[in-house]
């Protein structure tokens, strides 16, 4: 059951990503944070994640990796997480 809820959560995040891309909004809705995910320096995918994820240890590990690679300079305008997209989805699908 927890796996099912996690997958629904990941689909919701992906849905927010697609909706944001289609509207071309620059800012994230209240309670969400824009993150750019991908290993490719040129093209990264934008996701909107709940700010509550910032308290989760697994999400903090992704942020630490981002800090090691980018420091506090995020050229995309939001947080940049340099990991494969499927890894990001796997981690966020386990968060509640």
mmCIF file with all atom_site columns, N, CA and C in Angstrom, residues 1-66:
data_model
loop_
_atom_site.group_PDB
_atom_site.id
_atom_site.type_symbol
_atom_site.label_atom_id
_atom_site.label_alt_id
_atom_site.label_comp_id
_atom_site.label_asym_id
_atom_site.label_entity_id
_atom_site.label_seq_id
_atom_site.pdbx_PDB_ins_code
_atom_site.Cartn_x
_atom_site.Cartn_y
_atom_site.Cartn_z
_atom_site.occupancy
_atom_site.B_iso_or_equiv
_atom_site.pdbx_formal_charge
_atom_site.auth_seq_id
_atom_site.auth_comp_id
_atom_site.auth_asym_id
_atom_site.auth_atom_id
_atom_site.pdbx_PDB_model_num
ATOM 1   N N  . UNK A 1 1  ? 0.814  -1.188 0.000   1.00 0.00 ? 1  UNK A N  1
ATOM 2   C CA . UNK A 1 1  ? 0.000  0.000  0.000   1.00 0.00 ? 1  UNK A CA 1
ATOM 3   C C  . UNK A 1 1  ? 0.866  1.263  0.000   1.00 0.00 ? 1  UNK A C  1
ATOM 4   N N  . UNK A 1 2  ? 1.952  1.221  0.793   1.00 0.00 ? 2  UNK A N  1
ATOM 5   C CA . UNK A 1 2  ? 2.839  2.385  0.838   1.00 0.00 ? 2  UNK A CA 1
ATOM 6   C C  . UNK A 1 2  ? 3.491  2.632  -0.518  1.00 0.00 ? 2  UNK A C  1
ATOM 7   N N  . UNK A 1 3  ? 3.835  1.548  -1.210  1.00 0.00 ? 3  UNK A N  1
ATOM 8   C CA . UNK A 1 3  ? 4.424  1.686  -2.542  1.00 0.00 ? 3  UNK A CA 1
ATOM 9   C C  . UNK A 1 3  ? 3.428  2.341  -3.489  1.00 0.00 ? 3  UNK A C  1
ATOM 10  N N  . UNK A 1 4  ? 2.162  1.946  -3.376  1.00 0.00 ? 4  UNK A N  1
ATOM 11  C CA . UNK A 1 4  ? 1.118  2.514  -4.235  1.00 0.00 ? 4  UNK A CA 1
ATOM 12  C C  . UNK A 1 4  ? 0.968  4.013  -3.975  1.00 0.00 ? 4  UNK A C  1
ATOM 13  N N  . UNK A 1 5  ? 0.949  4.404  -2.675  1.00 0.00 ? 5  UNK A N  1
ATOM 14  C CA . UNK A 1 5  ? 0.852  5.828  -2.347  1.00 0.00 ? 5  UNK A CA 1
ATOM 15  C C  . UNK A 1 5  ? 2.070  6.585  -2.869  1.00 0.00 ? 5  UNK A C  1
ATOM 16  N N  . UNK A 1 6  ? 3.245  5.947  -2.766  1.00 0.00 ? 6  UNK A N  1
ATOM 17  C CA . UNK A 1 6  ? 4.465  6.583  -3.259  1.00 0.00 ? 6  UNK A CA 1
ATOM 18  C C  . UNK A 1 6  ? 4.421  6.814  -4.756  1.00 0.00 ? 6  UNK A C  1
ATOM 19  N N  . UNK A 1 7  ? 3.915  5.838  -5.488  1.00 0.00 ? 7  UNK A N  1
ATOM 20  C CA . UNK A 1 7  ? 3.797  5.989  -6.938  1.00 0.00 ? 7  UNK A CA 1
ATOM 21  C C  . UNK A 1 7  ? 2.798  7.073  -7.294  1.00 0.00 ? 7  UNK A C  1
ATOM 22  N N  . UNK A 1 8  ? 1.691  7.149  -6.546  1.00 0.00 ? 8  UNK A N  1
ATOM 23  C CA . UNK A 1 8  ? 0.716  8.215  -6.799  1.00 0.00 ? 8  UNK A CA 1
ATOM 24  C C  . UNK A 1 8  ? 1.334  9.576  -6.530  1.00 0.00 ? 8  UNK A C  1
ATOM 25  N N  . UNK A 1 9  ? 2.143  9.663  -5.479  1.00 0.00 ? 9  UNK A N  1
ATOM 26  C CA . UNK A 1 9  ? 2.823  10.917 -5.165  1.00 0.00 ? 9  UNK A CA 1
ATOM 27  C C  . UNK A 1 9  ? 3.783  11.305 -6.283  1.00 0.00 ? 9  UNK A C  1
ATOM 28  N N  . UNK A 1 10 ? 4.538  10.335 -6.787  1.00 0.00 ? 10 UNK A N  1
ATOM 29  C CA . UNK A 1 10 ? 5.473  10.611 -7.888  1.00 0.00 ? 10 UNK A CA 1
ATOM 30  C C  . UNK A 1 10 ? 4.715  11.058 -9.128  1.00 0.00 ? 10 UNK A C  1
ATOM 31  N N  . UNK A 1 11 ? 3.576  10.426 -9.406  1.00 0.00 ? 11 UNK A N  1
ATOM 32  C CA . UNK A 1 11 ? 2.782  10.831 -10.571 1.00 0.00 ? 11 UNK A CA 1
ATOM 33  C C  . UNK A 1 11 ? 2.247  12.240 -10.381 1.00 0.00 ? 11 UNK A C  1
ATOM 34  N N  . UNK A 1 12 ? 1.884  12.592 -9.127  1.00 0.00 ? 12 UNK A N  1
ATOM 35  C CA . UNK A 1 12 ? 1.389  13.938 -8.865  1.00 0.00 ? 12 UNK A CA 1
ATOM 36  C C  . UNK A 1 12 ? 2.500  14.954 -9.126  1.00 0.00 ? 12 UNK A C  1
ATOM 37  N N  . UNK A 1 13 ? 3.718  14.631 -8.684  1.00 0.00 ? 13 UNK A N  1
ATOM 38  C CA . UNK A 1 13 ? 4.854  15.537 -8.913  1.00 0.00 ? 13 UNK A CA 1
ATOM 39  C C  . UNK A 1 13 ? 5.118  15.678 -10.407 1.00 0.00 ? 13 UNK A C  1
ATOM 40  N N  . UNK A 1 14 ? 5.099  14.553 -11.126 1.00 0.00 ? 14 UNK A N  1
ATOM 41  C CA . UNK A 1 14 ? 5.308  14.606 -12.570 1.00 0.00 ? 14 UNK A CA 1
ATOM 42  C C  . UNK A 1 14 ? 4.213  15.423 -13.233 1.00 0.00 ? 14 UNK A C  1
ATOM 43  N N  . UNK A 1 15 ? 2.987  15.245 -12.767 1.00 0.00 ? 15 UNK A N  1
ATOM 44  C CA . UNK A 1 15 ? 1.866  16.025 -13.304 1.00 0.00 ? 15 UNK A CA 1
ATOM 45  C C  . UNK A 1 15 ? 2.077  17.508 -13.089 1.00 0.00 ? 15 UNK A C  1
ATOM 46  N N  . UNK A 1 16 ? 2.558  17.880 -11.909 1.00 0.00 ? 16 UNK A N  1
ATOM 47  C CA . UNK A 1 16 ? 2.852  19.283 -11.648 1.00 0.00 ? 16 UNK A CA 1
ATOM 48  C C  . UNK A 1 16 ? 3.952  19.780 -12.566 1.00 0.00 ? 16 UNK A C  1
ATOM 49  N N  . UNK A 1 17 ? 4.922  18.914 -12.840 1.00 0.00 ? 17 UNK A N  1
ATOM 50  C CA . UNK A 1 17 ? 6.010  19.290 -13.732 1.00 0.00 ? 17 UNK A CA 1
ATOM 51  C C  . UNK A 1 17 ? 5.492  19.566 -15.135 1.00 0.00 ? 17 UNK A C  1
ATOM 52  N N  . UNK A 1 18 ? 4.635  18.683 -15.628 1.00 0.00 ? 18 UNK A N  1
ATOM 53  C CA . UNK A 1 18 ? 4.080  18.851 -16.969 1.00 0.00 ? 18 UNK A CA 1
ATOM 54  C C  . UNK A 1 18 ? 3.183  20.073 -17.021 1.00 0.00 ? 18 UNK A C  1
ATOM 55  N N  . UNK A 1 19 ? 2.361  20.264 -15.985 1.00 0.00 ? 19 UNK A N  1
ATOM 56  C CA . UNK A 1 19 ? 1.464  21.421 -15.961 1.00 0.00 ? 19 UNK A CA 1
ATOM 57  C C  . UNK A 1 19 ? 2.264  22.715 -15.945 1.00 0.00 ? 19 UNK A C  1
ATOM 58  N N  . UNK A 1 20 ? 3.342  22.744 -15.166 1.00 0.00 ? 20 UNK A N  1
ATOM 59  C CA . UNK A 1 20 ? 4.171  23.944 -15.099 1.00 0.00 ? 20 UNK A CA 1
ATOM 60  C C  . UNK A 1 20 ? 4.832  24.219 -16.436 1.00 0.00 ? 20 UNK A C  1
ATOM 61  N N  . UNK A 1 21 ? 5.283  23.174 -17.097 1.00 0.00 ? 21 UNK A N  1
ATOM 62  C CA . UNK A 1 21 ? 5.943  23.358 -18.388 1.00 0.00 ? 21 UNK A CA 1
ATOM 63  C C  . UNK A 1 21 ? 4.956  23.861 -19.434 1.00 0.00 ? 21 UNK A C  1
ATOM 64  N N  . UNK A 1 22 ? 3.724  23.368 -19.368 1.00 0.00 ? 22 UNK A N  1
ATOM 65  C CA . UNK A 1 22 ? 2.755  23.784 -20.376 1.00 0.00 ? 22 UNK A CA 1
ATOM 66  C C  . UNK A 1 22 ? 2.302  25.218 -20.163 1.00 0.00 ? 22 UNK A C  1
ATOM 67  N N  . UNK A 1 23 ? 2.281  25.683 -18.908 1.00 0.00 ? 23 UNK A N  1
ATOM 68  C CA . UNK A 1 23 ? 1.876  27.061 -18.621 1.00 0.00 ? 23 UNK A CA 1
ATOM 69  C C  . UNK A 1 23 ? 3.042  28.032 -18.705 1.00 0.00 ? 23 UNK A C  1
ATOM 70  N N  . UNK A 1 24 ? 4.261  27.507 -18.705 1.00 0.00 ? 24 UNK A N  1
ATOM 71  C CA . UNK A 1 24 ? 5.475  28.321 -18.752 1.00 0.00 ? 24 UNK A CA 1
ATOM 72  C C  . UNK A 1 24 ? 5.517  29.320 -17.589 1.00 0.00 ? 24 UNK A C  1
ATOM 73  N N  . UNK A 1 25 ? 5.113  28.860 -16.408 1.00 0.00 ? 25 UNK A N  1
ATOM 74  C CA . UNK A 1 25 ? 5.176  29.727 -15.245 1.00 0.00 ? 25 UNK A CA 1
ATOM 75  C C  . UNK A 1 25 ? 6.606  29.802 -14.752 1.00 0.00 ? 25 UNK A C  1
ATOM 76  N N  . UNK A 1 26 ? 6.958  30.944 -14.215 1.00 0.00 ? 26 UNK A N  1
ATOM 77  C CA . UNK A 1 26 ? 8.302  31.138 -13.708 1.00 0.00 ? 26 UNK A CA 1
ATOM 78  C C  . UNK A 1 26 ? 8.349  30.808 -12.220 1.00 0.00 ? 26 UNK A C  1
ATOM 79  N N  . UNK A 1 27 ? 7.328  31.193 -11.487 1.00 0.00 ? 27 UNK A N  1
ATOM 80  C CA . UNK A 1 27 ? 7.336  30.963 -10.049 1.00 0.00 ? 27 UNK A CA 1
ATOM 81  C C  . UNK A 1 27 ? 6.586  29.678 -9.706  1.00 0.00 ? 27 UNK A C  1
ATOM 82  N N  . UNK A 1 28 ? 6.920  29.137 -8.548  1.00 0.00 ? 28 UNK A N  1
ATOM 83  C CA . UNK A 1 28 ? 6.258  27.928 -8.062  1.00 0.00 ? 28 UNK A CA 1
ATOM 84  C C  . UNK A 1 28 ? 5.057  28.334 -7.210  1.00 0.00 ? 28 UNK A C  1
ATOM 85  N N  . UNK A 1 29 ? 4.013  27.507 -7.208  1.00 0.00 ? 29 UNK A N  1
ATOM 86  C CA . UNK A 1 29 ? 2.860  27.809 -6.346  1.00 0.00 ? 29 UNK A CA 1
ATOM 87  C C  . UNK A 1 29 ? 3.259  27.788 -4.871  1.00 0.00 ? 29 UNK A C  1
ATOM 88  N N  . UNK A 1 30 ? 2.468  28.422 -4.046  1.00 0.00 ? 30 UNK A N  1
ATOM 89  C CA . UNK A 1 30 ? 2.739  28.476 -2.614  1.00 0.00 ? 30 UNK A CA 1
ATOM 90  C C  . UNK A 1 30 ? 2.813  27.055 -2.058  1.00 0.00 ? 30 UNK A C  1
ATOM 91  N N  . UNK A 1 31 ? 3.847  26.801 -1.273  1.00 0.00 ? 31 UNK A N  1
ATOM 92  C CA . UNK A 1 31 ? 4.033  25.482 -0.667  1.00 0.00 ? 31 UNK A CA 1
ATOM 93  C C  . UNK A 1 31 ? 4.862  24.531 -1.513  1.00 0.00 ? 31 UNK A C  1
ATOM 94  N N  . UNK A 1 32 ? 5.329  24.993 -2.668  1.00 0.00 ? 32 UNK A N  1
ATOM 95  C CA . UNK A 1 32 ? 6.134  24.153 -3.553  1.00 0.00 ? 32 UNK A CA 1
ATOM 96  C C  . UNK A 1 32 ? 7.446  24.848 -3.878  1.00 0.00 ? 32 UNK A C  1
ATOM 97  N N  . UNK A 1 33 ? 8.397  24.042 -4.305  1.00 0.00 ? 33 UNK A N  1
ATOM 98  C CA . UNK A 1 33 ? 9.733  24.516 -4.637  1.00 0.00 ? 33 UNK A CA 1
ATOM 99  C C  . UNK A 1 33 ? 10.092 23.981 -6.016  1.00 0.00 ? 33 UNK A C  1
ATOM 100 N N  . UNK A 1 34 ? 10.610 24.836 -6.880  1.00 0.00 ? 34 UNK A N  1
ATOM 101 C CA . UNK A 1 34 ? 11.036 24.388 -8.210  1.00 0.00 ? 34 UNK A CA 1
ATOM 102 C C  . UNK A 1 34 ? 12.436 23.810 -8.119  1.00 0.00 ? 34 UNK A C  1
ATOM 103 N N  . UNK A 1 35 ? 12.599 22.607 -8.661  1.00 0.00 ? 35 UNK A N  1
ATOM 104 C CA . UNK A 1 35 ? 13.922 21.996 -8.754  1.00 0.00 ? 35 UNK A CA 1
ATOM 105 C C  . UNK A 1 35 ? 14.127 21.533 -10.187 1.00 0.00 ? 35 UNK A C  1
ATOM 106 N N  . UNK A 1 36 ? 15.370 21.615 -10.633 1.00 0.00 ? 36 UNK A N  1
ATOM 107 C CA . UNK A 1 36 ? 15.727 21.167 -11.976 1.00 0.00 ? 36 UNK A CA 1
ATOM 108 C C  . UNK A 1 36 ? 16.560 19.908 -11.829 1.00 0.00 ? 36 UNK A C  1
ATOM 109 N N  . UNK A 1 37 ? 16.139 18.848 -12.504 1.00 0.00 ? 37 UNK A N  1
ATOM 110 C CA . UNK A 1 37 ? 16.737 17.533 -12.312 1.00 0.00 ? 37 UNK A CA 1
ATOM 111 C C  . UNK A 1 37 ? 17.317 17.021 -13.620 1.00 0.00 ? 37 UNK A C  1
ATOM 112 N N  . UNK A 1 38 ? 18.514 16.458 -13.543 1.00 0.00 ? 38 UNK A N  1
ATOM 113 C CA . UNK A 1 38 ? 19.134 15.835 -14.699 1.00 0.00 ? 38 UNK A CA 1
ATOM 114 C C  . UNK A 1 38 ? 20.638 15.949 -14.645 1.00 0.00 ? 38 UNK A C  1
ATOM 115 N N  . UNK A 1 39 ? 21.283 15.043 -15.346 1.00 0.00 ? 39 UNK A N  1
ATOM 116 C CA . UNK A 1 39 ? 22.741 15.049 -15.396 1.00 0.00 ? 39 UNK A CA 1
ATOM 117 C C  . UNK A 1 39 ? 23.268 15.873 -16.560 1.00 0.00 ? 39 UNK A C  1
ATOM 118 N N  . UNK A 1 40 ? 22.443 16.092 -17.565 1.00 0.00 ? 40 UNK A N  1
ATOM 119 C CA . UNK A 1 40 ? 22.830 16.854 -18.743 1.00 0.00 ? 40 UNK A CA 1
ATOM 120 C C  . UNK A 1 40 ? 22.927 18.332 -18.370 1.00 0.00 ? 40 UNK A C  1
ATOM 121 N N  . UNK A 1 41 ? 24.050 18.965 -18.666 1.00 0.00 ? 41 UNK A N  1
ATOM 122 C CA . UNK A 1 41 ? 24.246 20.369 -18.317 1.00 0.00 ? 41 UNK A CA 1
ATOM 123 C C  . UNK A 1 41 ? 23.348 21.310 -19.118 1.00 0.00 ? 41 UNK A C  1
ATOM 124 N N  . UNK A 1 42 ? 22.932 20.886 -20.292 1.00 0.00 ? 42 UNK A N  1
ATOM 125 C CA . UNK A 1 42 ? 22.158 21.757 -21.164 1.00 0.00 ? 42 UNK A CA 1
ATOM 126 C C  . UNK A 1 42 ? 20.665 21.654 -20.890 1.00 0.00 ? 42 UNK A C  1
ATOM 127 N N  . UNK A 1 43 ? 20.160 20.443 -20.740 1.00 0.00 ? 43 UNK A N  1
ATOM 128 C CA . UNK A 1 43 ? 18.718 20.256 -20.614 1.00 0.00 ? 43 UNK A CA 1
ATOM 129 C C  . UNK A 1 43 ? 18.381 19.514 -19.326 1.00 0.00 ? 43 UNK A C  1
ATOM 130 N N  . UNK A 1 44 ? 17.662 20.180 -18.459 1.00 0.00 ? 44 UNK A N  1
ATOM 131 C CA . UNK A 1 44 ? 17.197 19.587 -17.215 1.00 0.00 ? 44 UNK A CA 1
ATOM 132 C C  . UNK A 1 44 ? 15.682 19.732 -17.169 1.00 0.00 ? 44 UNK A C  1
ATOM 133 N N  . UNK A 1 45 ? 15.029 18.833 -16.436 1.00 0.00 ? 45 UNK A N  1
ATOM 134 C CA . UNK A 1 45 ? 13.582 18.866 -16.335 1.00 0.00 ? 45 UNK A CA 1
ATOM 135 C C  . UNK A 1 45 ? 13.180 19.543 -15.033 1.00 0.00 ? 45 UNK A C  1
ATOM 136 N N  . UNK A 1 46 ? 12.192 20.422 -15.107 1.00 0.00 ? 46 UNK A N  1
ATOM 137 C CA . UNK A 1 46 ? 11.726 21.173 -13.949 1.00 0.00 ? 46 UNK A CA 1
ATOM 138 C C  . UNK A 1 46 ? 10.636 20.377 -13.229 1.00 0.00 ? 46 UNK A C  1
ATOM 139 N N  . UNK A 1 47 ? 10.782 20.261 -11.905 1.00 0.00 ? 47 UNK A N  1
ATOM 140 C CA . UNK A 1 47 ? 9.784  19.617 -11.065 1.00 0.00 ? 47 UNK A CA 1
ATOM 141 C C  . UNK A 1 47 ? 9.380  20.578 -9.960  1.00 0.00 ? 47 UNK A C  1
ATOM 142 N N  . UNK A 1 48 ? 8.155  20.463 -9.532  1.00 0.00 ? 48 UNK A N  1
ATOM 143 C CA . UNK A 1 48 ? 7.682  21.204 -8.372  1.00 0.00 ? 48 UNK A CA 1
ATOM 144 C C  . UNK A 1 48 ? 7.497  20.196 -7.249  1.00 0.00 ? 48 UNK A C  1
ATOM 145 N N  . UNK A 1 49 ? 8.194  20.419 -6.144  1.00 0.00 ? 49 UNK A N  1
ATOM 146 C CA . UNK A 1 49 ? 8.108  19.506 -5.016  1.00 0.00 ? 49 UNK A CA 1
ATOM 147 C C  . UNK A 1 49 ? 7.593  20.270 -3.796  1.00 0.00 ? 49 UNK A C  1
ATOM 148 N N  . UNK A 1 50 ? 6.860  19.586 -2.931  1.00 0.00 ? 50 UNK A N  1
ATOM 149 C CA . UNK A 1 50 ? 6.391  20.248 -1.704  1.00 0.00 ? 50 UNK A CA 1
ATOM 150 C C  . UNK A 1 50 ? 7.575  20.671 -0.836  1.00 0.00 ? 50 UNK A C  1
ATOM 151 N N  . UNK A 1 51 ? 7.462  21.825 -0.195  1.00 0.00 ? 51 UNK A N  1
ATOM 152 C CA . UNK A 1 51 ? 8.551  22.303 0.661   1.00 0.00 ? 51 UNK A CA 1
ATOM 153 C C  . UNK A 1 51 ? 8.765  21.389 1.860   1.00 0.00 ? 51 UNK A C  1
ATOM 154 N N  . UNK A 1 52 ? 7.790  20.566 2.203   1.00 0.00 ? 52 UNK A N  1
ATOM 155 C CA . UNK A 1 52 ? 7.950  19.623 3.315   1.00 0.00 ? 52 UNK A CA 1
ATOM 156 C C  . UNK A 1 52 ? 9.041  18.603 3.033   1.00 0.00 ? 52 UNK A C  1
ATOM 157 N N  . UNK A 1 53 ? 9.376  18.395 1.755   1.00 0.00 ? 53 UNK A N  1
ATOM 158 C CA . UNK A 1 53 ? 10.450 17.458 1.397   1.00 0.00 ? 53 UNK A CA 1
ATOM 159 C C  . UNK A 1 53 ? 11.801 17.922 1.925   1.00 0.00 ? 53 UNK A C  1
ATOM 160 N N  . UNK A 1 54 ? 11.942 19.208 2.189   1.00 0.00 ? 54 UNK A N  1
ATOM 161 C CA . UNK A 1 54 ? 13.218 19.741 2.673   1.00 0.00 ? 54 UNK A CA 1
ATOM 162 C C  . UNK A 1 54 ? 13.616 19.148 4.020   1.00 0.00 ? 54 UNK A C  1
ATOM 163 N N  . UNK A 1 55 ? 12.654 18.624 4.774   1.00 0.00 ? 55 UNK A N  1
ATOM 164 C CA . UNK A 1 55 ? 12.938 18.020 6.082   1.00 0.00 ? 55 UNK A CA 1
ATOM 165 C C  . UNK A 1 55 ? 13.294 16.539 5.981   1.00 0.00 ? 55 UNK A C  1
ATOM 166 N N  . UNK A 1 56 ? 13.145 15.938 4.821   1.00 0.00 ? 56 UNK A N  1
ATOM 167 C CA . UNK A 1 56 ? 13.366 14.504 4.650   1.00 0.00 ? 56 UNK A CA 1
ATOM 168 C C  . UNK A 1 56 ? 14.851 14.209 4.396   1.00 0.00 ? 56 UNK A C  1
ATOM 169 N N  . UNK A 1 57 ? 15.430 13.245 5.144   1.00 0.00 ? 57 UNK A N  1
ATOM 170 C CA . UNK A 1 57 ? 16.858 12.932 4.991   1.00 0.00 ? 57 UNK A CA 1
ATOM 171 C C  . UNK A 1 57 ? 17.256 12.527 3.569   1.00 0.00 ? 57 UNK A C  1
ATOM 172 N N  . UNK A 1 58 ? 16.422 11.758 2.879   1.00 0.00 ? 58 UNK A N  1
ATOM 173 C CA . UNK A 1 58 ? 16.796 11.328 1.526   1.00 0.00 ? 58 UNK A CA 1
ATOM 174 C C  . UNK A 1 58 ? 16.797 12.506 0.554   1.00 0.00 ? 58 UNK A C  1
ATOM 175 N N  . UNK A 1 59 ? 15.896 13.454 0.730   1.00 0.00 ? 59 UNK A N  1
ATOM 176 C CA . UNK A 1 59 ? 15.883 14.636 -0.120  1.00 0.00 ? 59 UNK A CA 1
ATOM 177 C C  . UNK A 1 59 ? 17.065 15.541 0.226   1.00 0.00 ? 59 UNK A C  1
ATOM 178 N N  . UNK A 1 60 ? 17.404 15.600 1.504   1.00 0.00 ? 60 UNK A N  1
ATOM 179 C CA . UNK A 1 60 ? 18.561 16.385 1.920   1.00 0.00 ? 60 UNK A CA 1
ATOM 180 C C  . UNK A 1 60 ? 19.855 15.821 1.331   1.00 0.00 ? 60 UNK A C  1
ATOM 181 N N  . UNK A 1 61 ? 19.901 14.497 1.153   1.00 0.00 ? 61 UNK A N  1
ATOM 182 C CA . UNK A 1 61 ? 21.081 13.890 0.522   1.00 0.00 ? 61 UNK A CA 1
ATOM 183 C C  . UNK A 1 61 ? 21.210 14.356 -0.928  1.00 0.00 ? 61 UNK A C  1
ATOM 184 N N  . UNK A 1 62 ? 20.074 14.448 -1.631  1.00 0.00 ? 62 UNK A N  1
ATOM 185 C CA . UNK A 1 62 ? 20.115 14.966 -3.004  1.00 0.00 ? 62 UNK A CA 1
ATOM 186 C C  . UNK A 1 62 ? 20.585 16.421 -3.015  1.00 0.00 ? 62 UNK A C  1
ATOM 187 N N  . UNK A 1 63 ? 20.123 17.192 -2.039  1.00 0.00 ? 63 UNK A N  1
ATOM 188 C CA . UNK A 1 63 ? 20.543 18.597 -1.962  1.00 0.00 ? 63 UNK A CA 1
ATOM 189 C C  . UNK A 1 63 ? 22.032 18.715 -1.653  1.00 0.00 ? 63 UNK A C  1
ATOM 190 N N  . UNK A 1 64 ? 22.558 17.814 -0.838  1.00 0.00 ? 64 UNK A N  1
ATOM 191 C CA . UNK A 1 64 ? 23.996 17.835 -0.534  1.00 0.00 ? 64 UNK A CA 1
ATOM 192 C C  . UNK A 1 64 ? 24.809 17.559 -1.789  1.00 0.00 ? 64 UNK A C  1
ATOM 193 N N  . UNK A 1 65 ? 24.335 16.613 -2.600  1.00 0.00 ? 65 UNK A N  1
ATOM 194 C CA . UNK A 1 65 ? 25.015 16.326 -3.867  1.00 0.00 ? 65 UNK A CA 1
ATOM 195 C C  . UNK A 1 65 ? 24.981 17.559 -4.767  1.00 0.00 ? 65 UNK A C  1
ATOM 196 N N  . UNK A 1 66 ? 23.858 18.238 -4.762  1.00 0.00 ? 66 UNK A N  1
ATOM 197 C CA . UNK A 1 66 ? 23.726 19.451 -5.558  1.00 0.00 ? 66 UNK A CA 1
ATOM 198 C C  . UNK A 1 66 ? 24.686 20.530 -5.080  1.00 0.00 ? 66 UNK A C  1
#
